[in-house]
PDB file of C-alpha atoms in Angstrom:
ATOM      1  CA  UNK A  82     -10.569  20.400   5.487  1.00 96.00           C
ATOM      2  CA  UNK A  83     -12.765  17.890   7.704  1.00 98.00           C
ATOM      3  CA  UNK A  84     -12.460  14.719   7.149  1.00 98.00           C
ATOM      4  CA  UNK A  85     -14.362  11.789   7.866  1.00 98.00           C
ATOM      5  CA  UNK A  86     -12.051   8.736   8.380  1.00 98.00           C
ATOM      6  CA  UNK A  87     -13.259   4.599   8.773  1.00 98.00           C
ATOM      7  CA  UNK A  88     -10.801   2.373   9.829  1.00 97.00           C
ATOM      8  CA  UNK A  89      -7.752   3.040  12.293  1.00 96.00           C
ATOM      9  CA  UNK A  90      -5.449   0.011  11.734  1.00 90.00           C
ATOM     10  CA  UNK A  91      -1.347  -0.158  10.060  1.00 84.00           C
ATOM     11  CA  UNK A  92      -2.795   3.119   8.183  1.00 93.00           C
ATOM     12  CA  UNK A  93      -5.769   4.869   8.893  1.00 95.00           C
ATOM     13  CA  UNK A  94      -4.684   5.910  12.112  1.00 96.00           C
ATOM     14  CA  UNK A  95      -1.674   6.976  10.644  1.00 96.00           C
ATOM     15  CA  UNK A  96      -3.062   9.635   7.828  1.00 97.00           C
ATOM     16  CA  UNK A  97      -5.367  10.764  10.188  1.00 97.00           C
ATOM     17  CA  UNK A  98      -2.582  11.631  12.419  1.00 97.00           C
ATOM     18  CA  UNK A  99      -0.724  13.336   8.815  1.00 97.00           C
ATOM     19  CA  UNK A 100      -3.871  15.511   7.921  1.00 98.00           C
ATOM     20  CA  UNK A 101      -4.080  16.764  11.975  1.00 98.00           C
ATOM     21  CA  UNK A 102      -0.500  18.278  12.077  1.00 97.00           C
ATOM     22  CA  UNK A 103      -1.568  19.897   8.470  1.00 96.00           C
ATOM     23  CA  UNK A 104      -4.207  21.311  10.427  1.00 97.00           C
ATOM     24  CA  UNK A 105      -7.018  19.017   8.905  1.00 98.00           C
ATOM     25  CA  UNK A 106      -9.949  17.982  11.803  1.00 98.00           C
ATOM     26  CA  UNK A 107     -10.498  14.092  11.782  1.00 98.00           C
ATOM     27  CA  UNK A 108     -13.451  12.331  13.119  1.00 98.00           C
ATOM     28  CA  UNK A 109     -12.856   8.617  13.257  1.00 98.00           C
ATOM     29  CA  UNK A 110     -14.345   5.538  13.743  1.00 98.00           C
ATOM     30  CA  UNK A 111     -12.985   1.290  13.787  1.00 97.00           C
ATOM     31  CA  UNK A 112     -14.849  -1.602  15.757  1.00 95.00           C
ATOM     32  CA  UNK A 113     -12.317  -1.698  18.393  1.00 95.00           C
ATOM     33  CA  UNK A 114     -13.148   0.827  20.792  1.00 95.00           C
ATOM     34  CA  UNK A 115      -9.502   1.184  21.732  1.00 94.00           C
ATOM     35  CA  UNK A 116      -8.273   2.420  18.533  1.00 95.00           C
ATOM     36  CA  UNK A 117     -10.909   5.187  18.281  1.00 97.00           C
ATOM     37  CA  UNK A 118      -9.451   6.067  22.303  1.00 97.00           C
ATOM     38  CA  UNK A 119      -5.772   6.328  20.482  1.00 96.00           C
ATOM     39  CA  UNK A 120      -6.902   8.418  18.072  1.00 97.00           C
ATOM     40  CA  UNK A 121      -9.078  10.366  19.795  1.00 97.00           C
ATOM     41  CA  UNK A 122      -5.981  11.017  21.855  1.00 96.00           C
ATOM     42  CA  UNK A 123      -3.628  12.417  18.944  1.00 96.00           C
ATOM     43  CA  UNK A 124      -6.263  14.982  18.907  1.00 97.00           C
ATOM     44  CA  UNK A 125      -8.869  13.602  16.417  1.00 97.00           C
ATOM     45  CA  UNK A 126     -12.941  13.772  17.241  1.00 98.00           C
ATOM     46  CA  UNK A 127     -14.071  10.390  17.765  1.00 97.00           C
ATOM     47  CA  UNK A 128     -17.386   8.941  17.091  1.00 98.00           C
ATOM     48  CA  UNK A 129     -19.603   5.752  18.352  1.00 96.00           C
ATOM     49  CA  UNK A 130     -20.669   4.324  14.799  1.00 97.00           C
ATOM     50  CA  UNK A 131     -21.044   5.799  11.267  1.00 98.00           C
ATOM     51  CA  UNK A 132     -24.087   7.226  11.563  1.00 98.00           C
ATOM     52  CA  UNK A 133     -22.722   9.513  14.868  1.00 98.00           C
ATOM     53  CA  UNK A 134     -19.431   9.786  12.354  1.00 98.00           C
ATOM     54  CA  UNK A 135     -21.743  11.904   9.598  1.00 98.00           C
ATOM     55  CA  UNK A 136     -23.748  13.996  11.608  1.00 98.00           C
ATOM     56  CA  UNK A 137     -20.486  15.448  12.926  1.00 98.00           C
ATOM     57  CA  UNK A 138     -19.512  16.202   9.363  1.00 98.00           C
ATOM     58  CA  UNK A 139     -20.488  19.356   7.631  1.00 97.00           C
ATOM     59  CA  UNK A 140     -21.564  19.496   4.379  1.00 97.00           C
ATOM     60  CA  UNK A 141     -20.551  18.454   1.795  1.00 97.00           C
ATOM     61  CA  UNK A 142     -19.402  15.517   3.991  1.00 98.00           C
ATOM     62  CA  UNK A 143     -15.963  13.423   2.946  1.00 98.00           C
ATOM     63  CA  UNK A 144     -15.210  10.107   4.500  1.00 98.00           C
ATOM     64  CA  UNK A 145     -12.492   8.036   4.351  1.00 98.00           C
ATOM     65  CA  UNK A 146     -12.287   4.354   4.419  1.00 98.00           C
ATOM     66  CA  UNK A 147      -9.634   2.486   5.323  1.00 97.00           C
ATOM     67  CA  UNK A 148     -10.484  -1.627   5.492  1.00 96.00           C
ATOM     68  CA  UNK A 149      -9.546  -4.759   3.607  1.00 92.00           C
ATOM     69  CA  UNK A 150     -10.517  -5.368   0.592  1.00 92.00           C
ATOM     70  CA  UNK A 151     -14.197  -7.062  -0.225  1.00 92.00           C
ATOM     71  CA  UNK A 152     -16.630  -7.559   2.370  1.00 95.00           C
ATOM     72  CA  UNK A 153     -16.069  -5.278   4.580  1.00 96.00           C
ATOM     73  CA  UNK A 154     -15.354  -2.194   2.100  1.00 97.00           C
ATOM     74  CA  UNK A 155     -19.031  -3.382   0.245  1.00 97.00           C
ATOM     75  CA  UNK A 156     -20.612  -3.264   4.094  1.00 97.00           C
ATOM     76  CA  UNK A 157     -18.868   0.065   5.167  1.00 98.00           C
ATOM     77  CA  UNK A 158     -19.923   1.902   1.845  1.00 98.00           C
ATOM     78  CA  UNK A 159     -23.416   0.316   1.683  1.00 97.00           C
ATOM     79  CA  UNK A 160     -24.059   1.500   5.464  1.00 98.00           C
ATOM     80  CA  UNK A 161     -22.371   5.151   5.029  1.00 98.00           C
ATOM     81  CA  UNK A 162     -24.501   5.930   1.073  1.00 98.00           C
ATOM     82  CA  UNK A 163     -27.749   5.354   3.620  1.00 97.00           C
ATOM     83  CA  UNK A 164     -26.658   7.646   6.016  1.00 98.00           C
ATOM     84  CA  UNK A 165     -25.025  10.605   2.904  1.00 98.00           C
ATOM     85  CA  UNK A 166     -26.674  12.882   1.784  1.00 98.00           C
ATOM     86  CA  UNK A 167     -26.400  14.130  -2.165  1.00 98.00           C
ATOM     87  CA  UNK A 168     -23.568  15.822  -3.290  1.00 98.00           C
ATOM     88  CA  UNK A 169     -21.358  13.942  -0.192  1.00 98.00           C
ATOM     89  CA  UNK A 170     -18.426  11.657  -1.014  1.00 98.00           C
ATOM     90  CA  UNK A 171     -16.733   8.210  -0.293  1.00 98.00           C
ATOM     91  CA  UNK A 172     -13.294   7.500  -0.795  1.00 98.00           C
ATOM     92  CA  UNK A 173     -12.006   4.236  -0.766  1.00 98.00           C
ATOM     93  CA  UNK A 174      -8.071   4.173   0.208  1.00 97.00           C
ATOM     94  CA  UNK A 175      -7.858   0.200   0.512  1.00 95.00           C
ATOM     95  CA  UNK A 176      -6.782  -2.072  -1.916  1.00 93.00           C
ATOM     96  CA  UNK A 177     -10.040  -2.715  -3.836  1.00 95.00           C
ATOM     97  CA  UNK A 178     -10.627  -4.147  -7.308  1.00 96.00           C
ATOM     98  CA  UNK A 179     -10.198  -1.320  -9.290  1.00 97.00           C
ATOM     99  CA  UNK A 180     -13.963  -2.744 -11.179  1.00 97.00           C
ATOM    100  CA  UNK A 181     -15.709  -3.452  -7.383  1.00 97.00           C
ATOM    101  CA  UNK A 182     -15.218   0.596  -7.705  1.00 98.00           C
ATOM    102  CA  UNK A 183     -16.651   0.947 -11.062  1.00 98.00           C
ATOM    103  CA  UNK A 184     -19.776  -0.953 -10.059  1.00 97.00           C
ATOM    104  CA  UNK A 185     -19.770   1.153  -6.466  1.00 97.00           C
ATOM    105  CA  UNK A 186     -19.688   4.679  -8.709  1.00 97.00           C
ATOM    106  CA  UNK A 187     -22.739   3.710 -10.411  1.00 97.00           C
ATOM    107  CA  UNK A 188     -25.033   2.762  -7.642  1.00 96.00           C
ATOM    108  CA  UNK A 189     -23.736   5.484  -5.704  1.00 98.00           C
ATOM    109  CA  UNK A 190     -24.319   7.890  -8.738  1.00 97.00           C
ATOM    110  CA  UNK A 191     -27.377   7.199  -8.672  1.00 96.00           C
ATOM    111  CA  UNK A 192     -27.757   8.936  -5.313  1.00 97.00           C
ATOM    112  CA  UNK A 193     -26.171  11.684  -5.787  1.00 98.00           C
ATOM    113  CA  UNK A 194     -23.330  10.792  -3.702  1.00 98.00           C
ATOM    114  CA  UNK A 195     -19.368  10.779  -5.151  1.00 98.00           C
ATOM    115  CA  UNK A 196     -17.053   7.827  -5.055  1.00 98.00           C
ATOM    116  CA  UNK A 197     -13.137   8.034  -5.495  1.00 98.00           C
ATOM    117  CA  UNK A 198     -11.160   5.759  -5.366  1.00 98.00           C
ATOM    118  CA  UNK A 199      -7.345   6.101  -3.532  1.00 98.00           C
ATOM    119  CA  UNK A 200      -4.728   3.362  -4.223  1.00 97.00           C
ATOM    120  CA  UNK A 201      -2.017   4.708  -1.159  1.00 97.00           C
ATOM    121  CA  UNK A 202       1.369   3.323  -0.946  1.00 95.00           C
ATOM    122  CA  UNK A 203       3.476   3.843   1.856  1.00 91.00           C
ATOM    123  CA  UNK A 204       2.425   1.111   4.681  1.00 86.00           C
ATOM    124  CA  UNK A 205       2.781   2.103   8.025  1.00 85.00           C
ATOM    125  CA  UNK A 206       5.971   4.644   7.158  1.00 90.00           C
ATOM    126  CA  UNK A 207       3.822   6.801   5.789  1.00 92.00           C
ATOM    127  CA  UNK A 208       3.296   8.924   8.525  1.00 93.00           C
ATOM    128  CA  UNK A 209       6.700  10.124   8.291  1.00 93.00           C
ATOM    129  CA  UNK A 210       7.470   9.745   4.904  1.00 93.00           C
ATOM    130  CA  UNK A 211       3.809  10.625   3.319  1.00 96.00           C
ATOM    131  CA  UNK A 212       1.856   8.701   1.327  1.00 97.00           C
ATOM    132  CA  UNK A 213       2.349   7.583  -2.782  1.00 97.00           C
ATOM    133  CA  UNK A 214      -1.726   8.391  -3.785  1.00 98.00           C
ATOM    134  CA  UNK A 215      -2.713   7.379  -7.171  1.00 98.00           C
ATOM    135  CA  UNK A 216      -6.652   8.335  -7.414  1.00 98.00           C
ATOM    136  CA  UNK A 217      -9.322   7.576  -9.441  1.00 98.00           C
ATOM    137  CA  UNK A 218     -12.416   9.522  -9.692  1.00 98.00           C
ATOM    138  CA  UNK A 219     -14.643  12.952 -11.356  1.00 97.00           C
ATOM    139  CA  UNK A 220     -12.155  15.637 -11.640  1.00 97.00           C
ATOM    140  CA  UNK A 221     -14.531  17.945  -9.234  1.00 97.00           C
ATOM    141  CA  UNK A 222     -14.164  16.100  -6.292  1.00 97.00           C
ATOM    142  CA  UNK A 223     -10.589  15.424  -6.869  1.00 98.00           C
ATOM    143  CA  UNK A 224     -10.167  19.194  -7.084  1.00 98.00           C
ATOM    144  CA  UNK A 225     -12.359  19.310  -4.232  1.00 98.00           C
ATOM    145  CA  UNK A 226     -10.097  17.269  -1.817  1.00 98.00           C
ATOM    146  CA  UNK A 227      -7.084  18.363  -2.646  1.00 98.00           C
ATOM    147  CA  UNK A 228      -5.758  20.119   0.346  1.00 98.00           C
ATOM    148  CA  UNK A 229      -6.051  16.289   1.553  1.00 98.00           C
ATOM    149  CA  UNK A 230      -4.335  14.717  -0.478  1.00 98.00           C
ATOM    150  CA  UNK A 231      -1.188  17.303  -0.824  1.00 98.00           C
ATOM    151  CA  UNK A 232      -1.239  16.925   2.650  1.00 98.00           C
ATOM    152  CA  UNK A 233      -0.934  13.044   2.993  1.00 98.00           C
ATOM    153  CA  UNK A 234       1.645  13.243  -0.454  1.00 97.00           C
ATOM    154  CA  UNK A 235       5.475  12.850   0.671  1.00 96.00           C
ATOM    155  CA  UNK A 236       6.331  16.805  -1.211  1.00 95.00           C
ATOM    156  CA  UNK A 237       9.149  17.063  -3.691  1.00 93.00           C
ATOM    157  CA  UNK A 238      11.567  16.101  -0.348  1.00 89.00           C
ATOM    158  CA  UNK A 239      15.487  15.760  -1.597  1.00 87.00           C
ATOM    159  CA  UNK A 240      14.746  13.280  -4.454  1.00 86.00           C
ATOM    160  CA  UNK A 241      16.864  15.172  -7.927  1.00 88.00           C
ATOM    161  CA  UNK A 242      13.514  16.493 -10.059  1.00 91.00           C
ATOM    162  CA  UNK A 243      13.002  14.751 -13.015  1.00 93.00           C
ATOM    163  CA  UNK A 244      13.899  17.712 -16.031  1.00 93.00           C
ATOM    164  CA  UNK A 245       9.552  17.804 -16.876  1.00 93.00           C
ATOM    165  CA  UNK A 246       7.479  19.690 -20.196  1.00 94.00           C
ATOM    166  CA  UNK A 247       6.526  23.103 -18.518  1.00 94.00           C
ATOM    167  CA  UNK A 248       3.139  22.838 -18.478  1.00 94.00           C
ATOM    168  CA  UNK A 249       3.359  18.909 -16.784  1.00 95.00           C
ATOM    169  CA  UNK A 250       0.704  18.881 -13.659  1.00 95.00           C
ATOM    170  CA  UNK A 251       2.903  19.693 -10.793  1.00 94.00           C
ATOM    171  CA  UNK A 252       0.811  16.639  -8.381  1.00 97.00           C
ATOM    172  CA  UNK A 253       2.579  13.931  -9.446  1.00 96.00           C
ATOM    173  CA  UNK A 254       6.565  14.872  -8.287  1.00 96.00           C
ATOM    174  CA  UNK A 255       4.988  15.949  -4.718  1.00 97.00           C
ATOM    175  CA  UNK A 256       3.612  12.499  -4.654  1.00 97.00           C
ATOM    176  CA  UNK A 257       0.075  11.999  -5.690  1.00 98.00           C
ATOM    177  CA  UNK A 258      -1.370  11.559  -9.304  1.00 98.00           C
ATOM    178  CA  UNK A 259      -5.365  12.016 -10.683  1.00 98.00           C
ATOM    179  CA  UNK A 260      -4.940   8.590 -12.727  1.00 98.00           C
ATOM    180  CA  UNK A 261      -8.471   8.880 -14.383  1.00 98.00           C
ATOM    181  CA  UNK A 262     -11.859   7.628 -14.010  1.00 98.00           C
ATOM    182  CA  UNK A 263     -13.590   5.809 -11.538  1.00 97.00           C
ATOM    183  CA  UNK A 264     -11.296   2.530 -11.158  1.00 98.00           C
ATOM    184  CA  UNK A 265      -7.926   4.224 -12.296  1.00 98.00           C
ATOM    185  CA  UNK A 266      -6.483   4.804  -8.971  1.00 98.00           C
ATOM    186  CA  UNK A 267      -6.580   1.393  -7.571  1.00 98.00           C
ATOM    187  CA  UNK A 268      -5.975   0.085 -11.294  1.00 98.00           C
ATOM    188  CA  UNK A 269      -2.827   1.829 -10.812  1.00 98.00           C
ATOM    189  CA  UNK A 270      -1.676   1.025  -7.948  1.00 97.00           C
ATOM    190  CA  UNK A 271      -2.758  -2.969  -8.758  1.00 97.00           C
ATOM    191  CA  UNK A 272       0.056  -2.178 -11.034  1.00 97.00           C
ATOM    192  CA  UNK A 273       2.459  -1.414  -8.419  1.00 96.00           C
ATOM    193  CA  UNK A 274       2.219  -4.407  -6.189  1.00 95.00           C
ATOM    194  CA  UNK A 275       2.150  -6.501  -9.283  1.00 96.00           C
ATOM    195  CA  UNK A 276       5.634  -4.949 -10.172  1.00 96.00           C
ATOM    196  CA  UNK A 277       6.430  -5.018  -6.071  1.00 95.00           C
ATOM    197  CA  UNK A 278       6.090  -8.675  -6.289  1.00 95.00           C
ATOM    198  CA  UNK A 279       8.672  -8.889  -9.054  1.00 96.00           C
ATOM    199  CA  UNK A 280      11.562  -6.072  -7.718  1.00 97.00           C
ATOM    200  CA  UNK A 281      10.620  -8.518  -4.466  1.00 95.00           C
ATOM    201  CA  UNK A 282      11.179 -11.730  -5.012  1.00 96.00           C
ATOM    202  CA  UNK A 283      14.773  -9.986  -7.372  1.00 97.00           C
ATOM    203  CA  UNK A 284      15.911  -9.202  -4.120  1.00 97.00           C
ATOM    204  CA  UNK A 285      15.534 -12.558  -2.298  1.00 95.00           C
ATOM    205  CA  UNK A 286      16.765 -14.375  -5.479  1.00 96.00           C
ATOM    206  CA  UNK A 287      19.871 -12.775  -5.681  1.00 97.00           C
ATOM    207  CA  UNK A 288      20.598 -12.696  -1.632  1.00 97.00           C
ATOM    208  CA  UNK A 289      19.633 -16.695  -1.857  1.00 96.00           C
ATOM    209  CA  UNK A 290      22.535 -17.055  -4.009  1.00 96.00           C
ATOM    210  CA  UNK A 291      24.986 -14.845  -2.458  1.00 97.00           C
ATOM    211  CA  UNK A 292      24.276 -17.053   1.274  1.00 96.00           C
ATOM    212  CA  UNK A 293      24.116 -20.386  -1.671  1.00 96.00           C
ATOM    213  CA  UNK A 294      27.774 -19.162  -2.715  1.00 97.00           C
ATOM    214  CA  UNK A 295      29.118 -20.809   1.113  1.00 95.00           C
ATOM    215  CA  UNK A 296      27.549 -24.475   0.391  1.00 95.00           C
ATOM    216  CA  UNK A 297      29.830 -27.888   0.932  1.00 95.00           C
ATOM    217  CA  UNK A 298      27.934 -29.142  -2.391  1.00 95.00           C
ATOM    218  CA  UNK A 299      30.260 -26.287  -4.274  1.00 96.00           C
ATOM    219  CA  UNK A 300      34.392 -26.794  -5.016  1.00 96.00           C
ATOM    220  CA  UNK A 301      36.718 -25.424  -2.281  1.00 95.00           C
ATOM    221  CA  UNK A 302      38.267 -23.309  -3.680  1.00 95.00           C
ATOM    222  CA  UNK A 303      34.524 -21.240  -5.295  1.00 96.00           C
ATOM    223  CA  UNK A 304      33.043 -21.266  -1.810  1.00 97.00           C
ATOM    224  CA  UNK A 305      32.661 -17.843  -0.394  1.00 97.00           C
ATOM    225  CA  UNK A 306      31.347 -17.122   2.900  1.00 96.00           C
ATOM    226  CA  UNK A 307      30.045 -13.566   1.755  1.00 97.00           C
ATOM    227  CA  UNK A 308      28.609 -10.520   3.835  1.00 97.00           C
ATOM    228  CA  UNK A 309      25.301 -10.178   3.491  1.00 97.00           C
ATOM    229  CA  UNK A 310      24.645  -7.346   5.262  1.00 97.00           C
ATOM    230  CA  UNK A 311      27.804  -5.378   4.030  1.00 98.00           C
ATOM    231  CA  UNK A 312      26.923  -6.615   0.416  1.00 98.00           C
ATOM    232  CA  UNK A 313      23.175  -4.965   1.199  1.00 97.00           C
ATOM    233  CA  UNK A 314      24.630  -2.097   3.194  1.00 97.00           C
ATOM    234  CA  UNK A 315      27.032  -1.614  -0.096  1.00 98.00           C
ATOM    235  CA  UNK A 316      24.472  -1.542  -2.857  1.00 98.00           C
ATOM    236  CA  UNK A 317      22.161   0.757  -1.049  1.00 97.00           C
ATOM    237  CA  UNK A 318      24.755   3.256  -1.754  1.00 96.00           C
ATOM    238  CA  UNK A 319      25.008   4.533  -5.501  1.00 94.00           C
ATOM    239  CA  UNK A 320      24.556   1.026  -7.082  1.00 97.00           C
ATOM    240  CA  UNK A 321      21.906   1.381  -9.697  1.00 97.00           C
ATOM    241  CA  UNK A 322      19.679  -1.424  -7.913  1.00 97.00           C
ATOM    242  CA  UNK A 323      19.133   0.894  -4.129  1.00 96.00           C
ATOM    243  CA  UNK A 324      16.026   1.415  -3.662  1.00 95.00           C
ATOM    244  CA  UNK A 325      13.353   1.464  -0.381  1.00 94.00           C
ATOM    245  CA  UNK A 326      12.866  -1.968  -0.136  1.00 95.00           C
ATOM    246  CA  UNK A 327      16.588  -2.874  -0.050  1.00 96.00           C
ATOM    247  CA  UNK A 328      16.665  -0.006   2.608  1.00 96.00           C
ATOM    248  CA  UNK A 329      14.079  -2.555   4.617  1.00 95.00           C
ATOM    249  CA  UNK A 330      16.272  -5.461   3.271  1.00 96.00           C
ATOM    250  CA  UNK A 331      19.740  -4.085   4.655  1.00 96.00           C
ATOM    251  CA  UNK A 332      17.835  -2.903   7.927  1.00 95.00           C
ATOM    252  CA  UNK A 333      16.417  -6.476   8.490  1.00 96.00           C
ATOM    253  CA  UNK A 334      20.114  -8.373   7.888  1.00 96.00           C
ATOM    254  CA  UNK A 335      21.651  -6.165  10.068  1.00 96.00           C
ATOM    255  CA  UNK A 336      19.286  -7.422  13.077  1.00 95.00           C
ATOM    256  CA  UNK A 337      19.556 -10.798  12.161  1.00 95.00           C
ATOM    257  CA  UNK A 338      21.754 -12.294   9.064  1.00 93.00           C
ATOM    258  CA  UNK A 339      19.958 -15.324   9.439  1.00 93.00           C
ATOM    259  CA  UNK A 340      16.300 -14.102   9.493  1.00 94.00           C
ATOM    260  CA  UNK A 341      15.535 -16.257  12.594  1.00 93.00           C
ATOM    261  CA  UNK A 342      12.166 -14.617  13.509  1.00 92.00           C
ATOM    262  CA  UNK A 343      11.150 -15.416   9.709  1.00 92.00           C
ATOM    263  CA  UNK A 344       9.536 -18.827   8.538  1.00 90.00           C
ATOM    264  CA  UNK A 345       9.685 -17.894   4.622  1.00 91.00           C
ATOM    265  CA  UNK A 346       5.834 -18.028   4.314  1.00 90.00           C
ATOM    266  CA  UNK A 347       4.621 -15.111   2.176  1.00 91.00           C
ATOM    267  CA  UNK A 348       0.719 -14.475   1.216  1.00 88.00           C
ATOM    268  CA  UNK A 349      -0.400 -12.405  -1.426  1.00 89.00           C
ATOM    269  CA  UNK A 350      -3.202 -10.179  -0.763  1.00 81.00           C
ATOM    270  CA  UNK A 351      -5.092 -10.020  -3.698  1.00 88.00           C
ATOM    271  CA  UNK A 352      -3.229  -7.442  -5.963  1.00 92.00           C
ATOM    272  CA  UNK A 353      -0.569  -9.842  -7.461  1.00 94.00           C
ATOM    273  CA  UNK A 354      -3.411 -11.947  -9.036  1.00 95.00           C
ATOM    274  CA  UNK A 355      -5.576  -9.160 -10.213  1.00 95.00           C
ATOM    275  CA  UNK A 356      -2.275  -7.878 -11.886  1.00 96.00           C
ATOM    276  CA  UNK A 357      -2.097 -11.143 -13.980  1.00 96.00           C
ATOM    277  CA  UNK A 358      -5.578 -11.155 -14.919  1.00 96.00           C
ATOM    278  CA  UNK A 359      -5.082  -7.595 -16.020  1.00 96.00           C
ATOM    279  CA  UNK A 360      -1.992  -9.138 -18.606  1.00 96.00           C
ATOM    280  CA  UNK A 361      -4.628 -11.464 -20.008  1.00 96.00           C
ATOM    281  CA  UNK A 362      -7.266  -9.851 -19.968  1.00 97.00           C
ATOM    282  CA  UNK A 363      -4.686  -7.424 -22.479  1.00 97.00           C
ATOM    283  CA  UNK A 364      -2.469 -10.102 -23.953  1.00 97.00           C
ATOM    284  CA  UNK A 365       0.118  -8.598 -22.327  1.00 96.00           C
ATOM    285  CA  UNK A 366       3.059 -10.797 -21.387  1.00 96.00           C
ATOM    286  CA  UNK A 367       4.244 -11.217 -17.418  1.00 96.00           C
ATOM    287  CA  UNK A 368       6.472 -13.664 -17.096  1.00 96.00           C
ATOM    288  CA  UNK A 369       8.883 -11.993 -14.209  1.00 96.00           C
ATOM    289  CA  UNK A 370       5.067 -10.898 -12.620  1.00 96.00           C
ATOM    290  CA  UNK A 371       3.490 -13.955 -12.710  1.00 96.00           C
ATOM    291  CA  UNK A 372       6.422 -16.038 -11.820  1.00 95.00           C
ATOM    292  CA  UNK A 373       6.781 -13.511  -8.614  1.00 95.00           C
ATOM    293  CA  UNK A 374       3.068 -14.858  -7.817  1.00 95.00           C
ATOM    294  CA  UNK A 375       3.681 -18.414  -8.287  1.00 93.00           C
ATOM    295  CA  UNK A 376       6.510 -18.152  -5.951  1.00 92.00           C
ATOM    296  CA  UNK A 377       4.985 -16.963  -3.340  1.00 93.00           C
ATOM    297  CA  UNK A 378       2.563 -19.808  -3.947  1.00 91.00           C
ATOM    298  CA  UNK A 379       5.447 -22.586  -3.321  1.00 87.00           C
ATOM    299  CA  UNK A 380       6.408 -20.654  -0.131  1.00 89.00           C
ATOM    300  CA  UNK A 381       3.947 -21.465   1.193  1.00 87.00           C
ATOM    301  CA  UNK A 382       4.880 -24.941   0.789  1.00 80.00           C
ATOM    302  CA  UNK A 383       8.638 -25.408   1.544  1.00 80.00           C
ATOM    303  CA  UNK A 384      11.301 -22.287   2.329  1.00 86.00           C
ATOM    304  CA  UNK A 385      14.248 -21.396   1.008  1.00 89.00           C
ATOM    305  CA  UNK A 386      16.587 -17.900   2.385  1.00 92.00           C
ATOM    306  CA  UNK A 387      14.706 -16.141  -0.268  1.00 91.00           C
ATOM    307  CA  UNK A 388      11.431 -15.972   1.159  1.00 91.00           C
ATOM    308  CA  UNK A 389      12.784 -15.314   4.891  1.00 93.00           C
ATOM    309  CA  UNK A 390      14.048 -12.065   2.841  1.00 93.00           C
ATOM    310  CA  UNK A 391      10.617 -11.873   1.568  1.00 93.00           C
ATOM    311  CA  UNK A 392       8.655 -12.077   4.795  1.00 93.00           C
ATOM    312  CA  UNK A 393      11.413  -9.290   6.245  1.00 93.00           C
ATOM    313  CA  UNK A 394      10.541  -6.431   3.741  1.00 92.00           C
ATOM    314  CA  UNK A 395       6.454  -7.110   3.909  1.00 93.00           C
ATOM    315  CA  UNK A 396       6.764  -6.822   7.488  1.00 92.00           C
ATOM    316  CA  UNK A 397       9.140  -3.565   7.029  1.00 92.00           C
ATOM    317  CA  UNK A 398       7.380  -1.928   4.839  1.00 91.00           C
ATOM    318  CA  UNK A 399       3.503  -3.052   5.964  1.00 88.00           C
ATOM    319  CA  UNK A 400       3.955  -4.586   9.067  1.00 88.00           C
ATOM    320  CA  UNK A 401       2.452  -7.935   7.104  1.00 89.00           C
ATOM    321  CA  UNK A 402       2.560 -10.637   9.725  1.00 89.00           C
ATOM    322  CA  UNK A 403       3.468 -14.508   8.607  1.00 90.00           C
ATOM    323  CA  UNK A 404       0.329 -16.787   8.602  1.00 83.00           C
ATOM    324  CA  UNK A 405       0.216 -19.434  11.455  1.00 79.00           C
ATOM    325  CA  UNK A 406       1.865 -22.369  11.158  1.00 68.00           C
ATOM    326  CA  UNK A 407      -0.714 -25.023   9.035  1.00 60.00           C
TER     327      UNK A 407
END
């Protein structure tokens, strides 16, 4: 298939590369000419602006936006809406707020344009590992674009298969689902990221407690000088708390047990806050997820070793850098 891609940052460029590996044709544009030049070298067709990108696509056109939530995405959707024709589709693969998706879809529907929201998990590792995707939008467009999603998804891999009903949708175990109507994709991804906050916080606090066991404030016979790198590695092997996040933590600790490259100033990109807002709307208690979000707020005032580990994990899976010193 042919796909336009707008935004060639940490994930957009790799999405294009993974699609091209599977035989798809990508027309790409980014405000940074260096990003366009790099993806053209990898085999994509470059565009000089959005108008040129649309011109190079055959109808029905599909344009995937991979930009930060907020103004960059809103402005790009609006610009594309003026350039595309009835029957074309806009796909937002960023981390937009799901209510913004619902509003956009209504606006675009008046122009007979389709809109899909795709929650994408995979970070900077997606090129090799594939991307887990949660898709919202009309069934007909999800089906039409299935070859794109199938190429981006991880596939079955070597994960043990769950015993599922014979009539279960096969896409879930391939790594992507049609979550529901417009907004459902980003809503599911939003909750995914809220859970991610909680998981990361649990690891961070646990390793902080392990590290603190060597403190001279404890009775001498209760002090243990524990090797955190070894503990992380052994927990990866058969323990009930093994996970990809633990894999990344183990890599960071093996590289530098003190995590000296990190300060522990942990940002939140919005989804954690939106998850708590959804919990309040639904009157659902979310003690762990709320605490994990507030811990990130506190990390910007004083820092613990656990928060250094949070920063290390965020950098490892998403390339997220700590904010500059205040």
